[in-house]
mmCIF file of C-alpha atoms and ligand atoms in Angstrom:
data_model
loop_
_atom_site.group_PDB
_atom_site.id
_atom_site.type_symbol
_atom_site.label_atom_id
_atom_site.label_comp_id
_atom_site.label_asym_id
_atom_site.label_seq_id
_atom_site.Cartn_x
_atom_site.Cartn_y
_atom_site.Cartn_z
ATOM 1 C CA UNK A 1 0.000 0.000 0.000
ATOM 2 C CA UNK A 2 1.619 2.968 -1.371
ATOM 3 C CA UNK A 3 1.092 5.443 1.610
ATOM 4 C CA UNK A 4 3.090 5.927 4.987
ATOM 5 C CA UNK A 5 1.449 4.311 7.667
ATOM 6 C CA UNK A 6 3.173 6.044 10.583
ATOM 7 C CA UNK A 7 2.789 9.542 9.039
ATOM 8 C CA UNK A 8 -0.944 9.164 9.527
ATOM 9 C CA UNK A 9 -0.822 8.865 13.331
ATOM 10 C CA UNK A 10 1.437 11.760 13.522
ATOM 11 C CA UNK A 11 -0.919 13.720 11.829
ATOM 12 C CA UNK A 12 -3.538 12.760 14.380
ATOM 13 C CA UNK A 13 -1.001 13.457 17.245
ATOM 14 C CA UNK A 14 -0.179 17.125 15.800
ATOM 15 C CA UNK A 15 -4.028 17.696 14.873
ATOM 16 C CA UNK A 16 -5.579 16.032 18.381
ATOM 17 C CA UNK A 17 -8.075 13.402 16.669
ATOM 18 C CA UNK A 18 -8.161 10.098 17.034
ATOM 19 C CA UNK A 19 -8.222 7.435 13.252
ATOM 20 C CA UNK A 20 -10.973 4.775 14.026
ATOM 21 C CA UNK A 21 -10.103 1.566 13.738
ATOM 22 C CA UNK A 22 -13.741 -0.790 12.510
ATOM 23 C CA UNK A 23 -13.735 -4.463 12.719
ATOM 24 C CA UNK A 24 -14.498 -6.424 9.570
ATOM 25 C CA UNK A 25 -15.753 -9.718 9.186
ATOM 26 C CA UNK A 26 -16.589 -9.726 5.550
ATOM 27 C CA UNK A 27 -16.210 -7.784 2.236
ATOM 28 C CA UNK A 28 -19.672 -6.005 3.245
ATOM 29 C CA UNK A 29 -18.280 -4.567 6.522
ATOM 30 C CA UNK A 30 -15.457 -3.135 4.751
ATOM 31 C CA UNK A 31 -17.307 -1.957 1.774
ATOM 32 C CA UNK A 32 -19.423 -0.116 4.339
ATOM 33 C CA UNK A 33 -16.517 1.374 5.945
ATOM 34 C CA UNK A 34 -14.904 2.273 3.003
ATOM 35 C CA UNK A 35 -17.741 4.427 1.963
ATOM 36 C CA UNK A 36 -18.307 6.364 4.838
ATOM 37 C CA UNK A 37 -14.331 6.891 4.897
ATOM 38 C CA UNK A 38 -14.727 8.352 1.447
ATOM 39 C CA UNK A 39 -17.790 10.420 2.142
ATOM 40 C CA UNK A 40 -15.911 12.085 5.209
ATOM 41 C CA UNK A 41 -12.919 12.112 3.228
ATOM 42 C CA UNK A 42 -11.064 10.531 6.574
ATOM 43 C CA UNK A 43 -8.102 7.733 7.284
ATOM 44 C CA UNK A 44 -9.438 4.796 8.526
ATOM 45 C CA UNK A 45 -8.398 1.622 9.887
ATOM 46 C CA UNK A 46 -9.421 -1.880 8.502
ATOM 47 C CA UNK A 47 -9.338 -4.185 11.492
ATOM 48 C CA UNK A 48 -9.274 -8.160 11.281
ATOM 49 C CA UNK A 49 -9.158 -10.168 14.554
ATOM 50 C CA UNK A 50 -7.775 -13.624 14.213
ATOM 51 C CA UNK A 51 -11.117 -15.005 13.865
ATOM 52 C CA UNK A 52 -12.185 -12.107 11.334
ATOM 53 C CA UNK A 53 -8.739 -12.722 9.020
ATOM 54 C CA UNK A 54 -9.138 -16.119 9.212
ATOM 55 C CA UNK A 55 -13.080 -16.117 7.835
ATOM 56 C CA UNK A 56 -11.830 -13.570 5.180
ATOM 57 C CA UNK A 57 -8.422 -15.135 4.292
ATOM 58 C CA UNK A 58 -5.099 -13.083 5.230
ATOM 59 C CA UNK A 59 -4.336 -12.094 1.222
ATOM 60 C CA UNK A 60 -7.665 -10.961 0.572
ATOM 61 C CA UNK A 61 -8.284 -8.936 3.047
ATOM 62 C CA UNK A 62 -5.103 -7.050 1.990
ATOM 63 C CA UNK A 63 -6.242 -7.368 -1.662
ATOM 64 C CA UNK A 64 -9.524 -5.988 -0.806
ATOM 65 C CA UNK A 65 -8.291 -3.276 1.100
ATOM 66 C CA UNK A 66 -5.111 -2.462 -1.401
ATOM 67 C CA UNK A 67 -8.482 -2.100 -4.578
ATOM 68 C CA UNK A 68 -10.010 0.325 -2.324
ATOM 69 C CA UNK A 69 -6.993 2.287 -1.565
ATOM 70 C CA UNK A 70 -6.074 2.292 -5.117
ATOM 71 C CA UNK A 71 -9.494 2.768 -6.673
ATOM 72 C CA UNK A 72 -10.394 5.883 -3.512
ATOM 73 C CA UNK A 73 -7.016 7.113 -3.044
ATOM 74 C CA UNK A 74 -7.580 7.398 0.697
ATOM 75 C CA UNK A 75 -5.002 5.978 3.310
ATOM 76 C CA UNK A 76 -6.536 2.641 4.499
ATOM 77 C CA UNK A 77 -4.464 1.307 7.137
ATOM 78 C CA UNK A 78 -4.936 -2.746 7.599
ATOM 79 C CA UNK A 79 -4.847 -3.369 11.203
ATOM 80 C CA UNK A 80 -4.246 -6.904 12.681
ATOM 81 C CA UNK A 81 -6.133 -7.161 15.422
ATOM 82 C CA UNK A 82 -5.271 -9.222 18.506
ATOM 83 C CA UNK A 83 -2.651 -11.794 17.200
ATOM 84 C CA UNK A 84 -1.731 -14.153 19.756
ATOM 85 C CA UNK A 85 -4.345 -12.910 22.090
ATOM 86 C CA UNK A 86 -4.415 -16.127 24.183
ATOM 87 C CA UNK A 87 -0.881 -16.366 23.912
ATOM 88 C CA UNK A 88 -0.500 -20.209 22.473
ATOM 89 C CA UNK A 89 1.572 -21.139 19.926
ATOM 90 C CA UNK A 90 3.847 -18.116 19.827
ATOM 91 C CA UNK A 91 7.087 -19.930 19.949
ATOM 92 C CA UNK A 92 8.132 -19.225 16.352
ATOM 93 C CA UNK A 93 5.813 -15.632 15.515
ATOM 94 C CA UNK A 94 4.317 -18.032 12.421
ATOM 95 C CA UNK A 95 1.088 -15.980 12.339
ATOM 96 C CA UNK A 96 3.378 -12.607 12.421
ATOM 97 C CA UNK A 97 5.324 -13.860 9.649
ATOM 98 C CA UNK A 98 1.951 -15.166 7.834
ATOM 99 C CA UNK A 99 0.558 -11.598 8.004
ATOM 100 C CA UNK A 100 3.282 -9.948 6.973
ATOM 101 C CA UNK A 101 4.048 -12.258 3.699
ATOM 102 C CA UNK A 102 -0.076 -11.586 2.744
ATOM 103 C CA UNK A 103 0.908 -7.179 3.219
ATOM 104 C CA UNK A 104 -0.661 -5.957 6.354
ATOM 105 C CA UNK A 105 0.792 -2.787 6.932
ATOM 106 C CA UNK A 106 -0.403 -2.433 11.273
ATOM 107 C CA UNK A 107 0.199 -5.345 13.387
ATOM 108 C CA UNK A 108 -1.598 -5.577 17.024
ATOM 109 C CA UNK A 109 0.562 -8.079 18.639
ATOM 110 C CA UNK A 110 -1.696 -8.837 21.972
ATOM 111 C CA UNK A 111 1.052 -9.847 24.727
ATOM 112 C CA UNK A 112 -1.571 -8.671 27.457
ATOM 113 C CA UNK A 113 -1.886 -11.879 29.276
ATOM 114 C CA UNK A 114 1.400 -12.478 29.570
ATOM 115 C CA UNK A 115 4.095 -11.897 32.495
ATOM 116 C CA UNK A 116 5.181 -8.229 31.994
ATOM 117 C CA UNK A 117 9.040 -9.413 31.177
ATOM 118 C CA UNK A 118 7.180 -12.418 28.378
ATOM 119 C CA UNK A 119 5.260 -9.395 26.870
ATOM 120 C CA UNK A 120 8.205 -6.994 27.031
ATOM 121 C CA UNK A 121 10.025 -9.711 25.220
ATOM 122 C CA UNK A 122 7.394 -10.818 22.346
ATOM 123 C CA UNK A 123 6.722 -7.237 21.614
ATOM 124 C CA UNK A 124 10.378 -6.405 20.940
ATOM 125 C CA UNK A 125 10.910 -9.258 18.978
ATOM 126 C CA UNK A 126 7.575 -8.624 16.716
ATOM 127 C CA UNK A 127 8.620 -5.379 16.601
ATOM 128 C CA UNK A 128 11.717 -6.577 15.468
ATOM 129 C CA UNK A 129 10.463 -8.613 12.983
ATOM 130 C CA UNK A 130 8.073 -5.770 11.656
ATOM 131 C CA UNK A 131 11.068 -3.450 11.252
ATOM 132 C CA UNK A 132 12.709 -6.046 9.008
ATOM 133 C CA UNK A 133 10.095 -6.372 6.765
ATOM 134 C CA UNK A 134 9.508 -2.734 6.488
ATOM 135 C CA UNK A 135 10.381 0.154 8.455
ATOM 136 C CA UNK A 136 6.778 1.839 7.791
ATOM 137 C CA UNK A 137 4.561 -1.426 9.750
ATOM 138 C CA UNK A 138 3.026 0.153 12.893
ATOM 139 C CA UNK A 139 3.048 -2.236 15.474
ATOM 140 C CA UNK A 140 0.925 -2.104 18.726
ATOM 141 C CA UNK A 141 1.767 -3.546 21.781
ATOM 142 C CA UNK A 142 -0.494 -3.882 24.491
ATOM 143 C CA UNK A 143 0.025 -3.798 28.513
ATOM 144 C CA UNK A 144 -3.004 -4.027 30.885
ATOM 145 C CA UNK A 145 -6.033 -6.505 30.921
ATOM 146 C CA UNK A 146 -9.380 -5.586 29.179
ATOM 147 C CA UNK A 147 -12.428 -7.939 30.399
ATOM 148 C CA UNK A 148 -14.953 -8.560 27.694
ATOM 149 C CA UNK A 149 -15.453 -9.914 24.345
ATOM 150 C CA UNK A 150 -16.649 -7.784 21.456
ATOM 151 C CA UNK A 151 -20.503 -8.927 22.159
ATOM 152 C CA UNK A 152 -23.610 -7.763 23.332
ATOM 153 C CA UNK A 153 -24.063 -9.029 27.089
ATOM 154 C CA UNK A 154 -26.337 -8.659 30.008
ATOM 155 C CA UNK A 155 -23.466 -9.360 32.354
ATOM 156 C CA UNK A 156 -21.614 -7.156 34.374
ATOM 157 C CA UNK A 157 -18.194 -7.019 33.861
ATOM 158 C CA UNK A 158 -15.014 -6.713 36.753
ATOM 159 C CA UNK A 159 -12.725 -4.482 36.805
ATOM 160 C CA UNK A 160 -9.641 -5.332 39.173
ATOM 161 C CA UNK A 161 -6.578 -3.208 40.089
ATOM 162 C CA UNK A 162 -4.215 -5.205 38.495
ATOM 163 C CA UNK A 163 -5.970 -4.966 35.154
ATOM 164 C CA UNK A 164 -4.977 -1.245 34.601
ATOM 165 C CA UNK A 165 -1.979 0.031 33.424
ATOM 166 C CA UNK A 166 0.389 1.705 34.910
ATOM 167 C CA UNK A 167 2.220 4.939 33.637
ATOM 168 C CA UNK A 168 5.859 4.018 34.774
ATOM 169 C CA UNK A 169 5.409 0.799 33.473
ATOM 170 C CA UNK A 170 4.089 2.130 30.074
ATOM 171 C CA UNK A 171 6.692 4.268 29.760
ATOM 172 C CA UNK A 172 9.463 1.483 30.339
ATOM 173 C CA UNK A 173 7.393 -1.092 28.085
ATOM 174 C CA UNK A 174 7.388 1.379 24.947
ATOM 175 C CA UNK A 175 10.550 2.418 25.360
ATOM 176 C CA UNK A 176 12.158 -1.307 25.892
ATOM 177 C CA UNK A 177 10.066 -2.746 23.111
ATOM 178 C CA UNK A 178 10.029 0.175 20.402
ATOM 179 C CA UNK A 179 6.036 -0.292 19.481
ATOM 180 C CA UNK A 180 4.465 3.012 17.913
ATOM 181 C CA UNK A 181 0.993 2.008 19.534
ATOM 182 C CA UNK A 182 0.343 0.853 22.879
ATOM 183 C CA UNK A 183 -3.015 -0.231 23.669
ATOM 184 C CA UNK A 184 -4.152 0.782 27.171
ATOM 185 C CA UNK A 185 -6.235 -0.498 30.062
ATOM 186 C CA UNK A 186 -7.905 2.476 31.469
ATOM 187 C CA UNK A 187 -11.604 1.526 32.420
ATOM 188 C CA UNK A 188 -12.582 0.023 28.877
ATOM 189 C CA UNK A 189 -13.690 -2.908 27.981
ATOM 190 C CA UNK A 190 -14.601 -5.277 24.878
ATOM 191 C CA UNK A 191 -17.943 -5.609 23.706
ATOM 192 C CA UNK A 192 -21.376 -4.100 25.337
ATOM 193 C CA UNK A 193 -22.072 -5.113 28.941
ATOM 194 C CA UNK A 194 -24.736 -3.954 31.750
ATOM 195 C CA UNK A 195 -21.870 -0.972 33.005
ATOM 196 C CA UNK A 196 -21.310 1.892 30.913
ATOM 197 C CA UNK A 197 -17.723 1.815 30.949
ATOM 198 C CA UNK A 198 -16.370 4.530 33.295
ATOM 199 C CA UNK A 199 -12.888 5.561 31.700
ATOM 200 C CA UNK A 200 -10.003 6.848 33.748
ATOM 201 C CA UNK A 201 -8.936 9.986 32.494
ATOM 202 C CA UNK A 202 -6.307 10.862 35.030
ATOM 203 C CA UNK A 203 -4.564 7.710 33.900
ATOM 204 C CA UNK A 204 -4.933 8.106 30.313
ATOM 205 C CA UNK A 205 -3.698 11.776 30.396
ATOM 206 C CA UNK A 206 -0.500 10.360 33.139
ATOM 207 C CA UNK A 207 0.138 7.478 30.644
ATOM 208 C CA UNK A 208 0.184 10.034 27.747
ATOM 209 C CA UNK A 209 2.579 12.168 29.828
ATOM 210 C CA UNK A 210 4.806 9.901 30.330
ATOM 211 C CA UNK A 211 5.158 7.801 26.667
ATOM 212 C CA UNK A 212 3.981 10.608 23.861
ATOM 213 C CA UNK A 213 7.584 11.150 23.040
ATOM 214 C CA UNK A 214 8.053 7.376 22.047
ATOM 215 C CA UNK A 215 4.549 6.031 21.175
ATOM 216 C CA UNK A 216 0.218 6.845 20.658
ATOM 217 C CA UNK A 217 -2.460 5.727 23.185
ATOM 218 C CA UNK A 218 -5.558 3.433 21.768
ATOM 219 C CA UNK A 219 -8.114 3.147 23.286
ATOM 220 C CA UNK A 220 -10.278 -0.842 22.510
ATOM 221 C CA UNK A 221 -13.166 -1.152 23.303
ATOM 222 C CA UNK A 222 -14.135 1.671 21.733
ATOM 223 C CA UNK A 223 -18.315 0.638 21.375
ATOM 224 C CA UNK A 224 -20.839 1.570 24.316
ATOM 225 C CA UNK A 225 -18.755 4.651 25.520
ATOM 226 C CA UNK A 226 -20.476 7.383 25.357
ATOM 227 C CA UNK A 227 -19.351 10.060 22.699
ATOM 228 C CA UNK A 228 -18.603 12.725 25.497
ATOM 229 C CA UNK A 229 -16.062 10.700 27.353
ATOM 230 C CA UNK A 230 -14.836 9.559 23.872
ATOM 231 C CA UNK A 231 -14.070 13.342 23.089
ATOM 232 C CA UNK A 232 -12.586 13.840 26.172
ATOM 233 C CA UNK A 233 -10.285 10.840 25.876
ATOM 234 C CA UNK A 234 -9.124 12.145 22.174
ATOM 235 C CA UNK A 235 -8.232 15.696 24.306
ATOM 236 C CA UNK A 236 -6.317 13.708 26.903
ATOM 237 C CA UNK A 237 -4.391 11.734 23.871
ATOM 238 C CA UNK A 238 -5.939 8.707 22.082
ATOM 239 C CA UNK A 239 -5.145 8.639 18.637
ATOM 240 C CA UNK A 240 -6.825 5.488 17.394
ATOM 241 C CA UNK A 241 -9.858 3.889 18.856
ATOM 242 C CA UNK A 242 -11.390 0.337 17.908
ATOM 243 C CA UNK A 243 -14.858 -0.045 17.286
ATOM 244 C CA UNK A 244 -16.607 -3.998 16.528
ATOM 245 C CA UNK A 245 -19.461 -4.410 18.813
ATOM 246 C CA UNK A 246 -21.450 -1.882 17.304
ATOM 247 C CA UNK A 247 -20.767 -2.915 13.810
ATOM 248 C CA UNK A 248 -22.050 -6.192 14.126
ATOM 249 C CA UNK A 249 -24.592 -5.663 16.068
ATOM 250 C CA UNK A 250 -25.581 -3.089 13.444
ATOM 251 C CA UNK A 251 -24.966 -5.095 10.943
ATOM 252 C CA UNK A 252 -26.834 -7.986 12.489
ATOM 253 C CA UNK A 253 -30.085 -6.330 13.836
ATOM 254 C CA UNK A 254 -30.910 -4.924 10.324
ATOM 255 C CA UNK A 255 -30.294 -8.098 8.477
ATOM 256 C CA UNK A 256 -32.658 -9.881 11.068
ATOM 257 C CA UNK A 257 -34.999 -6.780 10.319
ATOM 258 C CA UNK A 258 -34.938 -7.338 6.932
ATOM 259 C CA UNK A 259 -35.898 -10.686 7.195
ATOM 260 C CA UNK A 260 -38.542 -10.012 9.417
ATOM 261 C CA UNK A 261 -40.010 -8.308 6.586
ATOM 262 C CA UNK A 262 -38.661 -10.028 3.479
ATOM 263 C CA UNK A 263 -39.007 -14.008 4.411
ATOM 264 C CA UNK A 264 -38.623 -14.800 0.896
ATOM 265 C CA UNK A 265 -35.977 -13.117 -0.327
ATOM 266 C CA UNK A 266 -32.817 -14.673 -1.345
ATOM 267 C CA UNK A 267 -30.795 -12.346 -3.155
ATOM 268 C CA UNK A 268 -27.776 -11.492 -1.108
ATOM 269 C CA UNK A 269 -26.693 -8.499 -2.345
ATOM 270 C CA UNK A 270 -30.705 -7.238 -1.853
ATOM 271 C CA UNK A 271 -30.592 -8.291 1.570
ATOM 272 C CA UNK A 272 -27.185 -7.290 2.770
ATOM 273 C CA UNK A 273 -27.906 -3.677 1.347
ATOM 274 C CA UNK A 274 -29.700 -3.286 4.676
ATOM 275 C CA UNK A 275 -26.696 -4.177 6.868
ATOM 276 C CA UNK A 276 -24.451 -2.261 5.004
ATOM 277 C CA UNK A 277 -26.367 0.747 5.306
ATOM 278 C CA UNK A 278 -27.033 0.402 9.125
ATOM 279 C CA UNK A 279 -23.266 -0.280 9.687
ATOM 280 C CA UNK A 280 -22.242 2.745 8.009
ATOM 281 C CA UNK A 281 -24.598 5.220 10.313
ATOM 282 C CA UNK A 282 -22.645 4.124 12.659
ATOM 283 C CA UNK A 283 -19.105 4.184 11.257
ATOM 284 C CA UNK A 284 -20.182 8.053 9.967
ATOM 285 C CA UNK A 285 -20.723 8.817 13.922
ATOM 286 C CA UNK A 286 -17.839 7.130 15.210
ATOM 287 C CA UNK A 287 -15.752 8.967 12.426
ATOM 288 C CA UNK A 288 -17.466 12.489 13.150
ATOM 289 C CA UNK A 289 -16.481 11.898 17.398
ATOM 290 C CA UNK A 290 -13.369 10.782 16.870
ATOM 291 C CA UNK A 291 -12.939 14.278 14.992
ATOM 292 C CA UNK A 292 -11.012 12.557 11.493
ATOM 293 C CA UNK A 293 -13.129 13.629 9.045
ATOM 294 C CA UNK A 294 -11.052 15.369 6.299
ATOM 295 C CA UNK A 295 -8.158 14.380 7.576
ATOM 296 C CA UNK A 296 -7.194 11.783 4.505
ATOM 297 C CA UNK A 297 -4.976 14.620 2.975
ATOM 298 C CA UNK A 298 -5.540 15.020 -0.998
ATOM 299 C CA UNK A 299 -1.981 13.382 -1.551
ATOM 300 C CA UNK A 300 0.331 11.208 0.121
HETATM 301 P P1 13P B 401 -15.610 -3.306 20.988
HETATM 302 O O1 13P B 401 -16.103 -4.614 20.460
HETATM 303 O O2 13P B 401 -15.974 -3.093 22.414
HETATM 304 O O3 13P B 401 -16.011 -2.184 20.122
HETATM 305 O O4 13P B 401 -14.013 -3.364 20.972
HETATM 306 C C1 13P B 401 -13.357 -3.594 19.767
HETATM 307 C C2 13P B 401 -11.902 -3.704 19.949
HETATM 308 O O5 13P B 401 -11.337 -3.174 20.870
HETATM 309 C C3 13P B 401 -11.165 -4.463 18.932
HETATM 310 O O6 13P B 401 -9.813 -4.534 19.218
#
C-alpha cells in the first residue's frame, strides 16, 4: 500500500483526533466502511481479529483493502487485530510472519496476558520482525487486561486493580520494546455489557505524559462509551480507537430486520444492502467523534 502508515498517526497526534479503527468480518463490513471513509474524506483503519482474518483469508483482506486504496485514493491502514491474544503457539511468531508475507501494513501483537518481562520480550521481537520487513509497519503492543469480548451481554463485567496500566510501566514497556501504539487499560472494555464503561482519564492523560515522546495511546473497546467521554479521551491523547461491537450488532439487527419483513428473499446483495447501510450510520458517527473527518490529505 503505497502510503506511509506512521505519518498518519502523527498527523492525528499534531491535529488532536483520534483514526478509528472498525472491525471487519466480511467484504460487506469493509465496503461499508470504506464508503463512509470516502464520504468524510477521513483515514481509517481496517481491522481483522484472528477469527475475522481467518473467515476472510489473510491475502484478501489485503487485496480488498489495497483495490479500495487504489481505486479511492484514501489511506486505508490494515490493522491486525489481537494476534496471539491467548498467547498459544507463539514460539516461532508463524502468524506474524503469515501476516506480513499476505501485506498488512499495522500489526496488534496482543502480549496482554502475559508476564510483563514475556510481553516486554514478544513485543520487541515482533517489533523486530516488523522493522525487518519494512520500516513503515506500525506495530501495537499492548500492557493491561481488558475484560470482555466484542458482544452484546447482560453481564456485568469486573474491573480489578491489576488490570490497569500503569504509567511508569508504560513508559518502560514502549521504550524497551520500540512499538508506535500501545493499547491501554484504562476503564474500557470489549464488547457491550450492563456498566457503561467509566474511563479513567487521570490515567490516560499520566500514561500520555509519560510515553507521547516514544509512542500513541488506543483506546479498545471503543463501542458503548459514550461520545462525550470519547471526546474527552481524544483531548487527553488517544489517537486510534477500535470499534466492533457496534458494527455487528448493526450489521446484524438490520439483516434480522430485513428478514422479518422479506421471508422470501434470497438475493444477497438485496438483503445485505440493509446491513451495510445500518453499519455505516454508525461508522459516519464514530468517524465524526473521533474528529477525522477530512483528515485523509488530498496526496500522500
Ligand atoms: P468493541 O467490540 O468493544 O467495540 O471493541 C473492539 C476492539 O477493541 C477491537 O480490538
Amino acid at each position: 500500500m503505497n502510503f506511509s502508515t506512521k505519518q498518519y498517526f502523527k498527523k492525528a497526534e499534531e491535529g488532536n483526533y483520534a483514526i478509528g479503527q472498525f472491525n471487519c468480518s466480511s467484504a460487506d463490513q469493509v465496503k461499508a466502511v470504506i464508503l463512509v471513509a470516502q464520504k468524510l474524506n477521513a483515514p481509517v483503519i481496517v481491522g481483522t481479529s484472528e477469527g475475522e482474518s481467518k473467515f476472510m483469508g489473510l491475502r484478501q483482506a489485503v487485496k480488498l483493502v489495497e483495490s479500495y486504496q487504489e481505486e479511492t485514493g484514501l489511506p486505508i491502514i490494515l490493522n491486525a487485530d489481537h494476534t496471539y491474544k491467548d498467547a498459544k503457539d507463539i514460539q516461532n511468531l508463524d502468524k506474524i510472519k503469515a501476516l506480513l508475507d499476505a501485506g498488512y501494513n499495522s500489526i496488534h501483537f496482543d502480549g496482554s496476558v502475559l508476564p510483563y518481562q514475556e510481553n516486554v520480550k514478544w513485543t520487541s521481537e515482533v517489533v523486530k520482525m516488523c522493522k525487518e520487513k519494512n520500516p513503515d509497519i506500525s506495530v501495537e503492543g499492548e500492557l493491561g487486561f481488558l475484560p470482555g469480548a466484542s458482544k452484546v451481554s447482560k453481564e456485568k463485567l469486573e474491573f480489578k486493580e491489576e488490570y490497569f496500566t500503569d504509567p511508569e510501566k508504560a513508559l518502560e514497556f514502549v521504550k524497551v520494546t520500540g512499538v508506535d501504539r500501545l493499547a491501554v487499560s484504562v476503564g474500557n472494555s470489549h464488547g457491550i455489557s450492563a456498566d457503561e464503561p467509566k474511563l479513567d482519564f487521570d490515567r490516560i492523560a499520566k500514561i500520555n505524559e509519560k510515553v507521547r515522546d516514544y509512542a500513541v495511546l488506543v483506546l479498545h473497546g471503543g463501542s458503548g462509551i459514550p461520545d462525550e467521554d470519547i471526546k474527552k479521551a481524544i483531548l487527553l491523547g488517544i489517537r486510534k480507537i477500535n470499534v466492533n461491537t457496534e458494527l455487528r450488532a448493526a450489521f446484524t439487527i438490520a439483516l434480522k430486520d430485513y428478514f422479518i419483513k422479506n421471508p422470501e428473499e434470497t438475493t444477497p446483495y438485496k438483503y445485505l444492502q440493509a446491513s451495510i447501510d445500518a453499519m455505516q450510520k454508525v461508522v459516519e458517527n464514530k468517524i465524526i467523534v473521533f474528529g477525522s473527518g477530512g483528515k485523509a490529505g488530498s496526496s500522500f
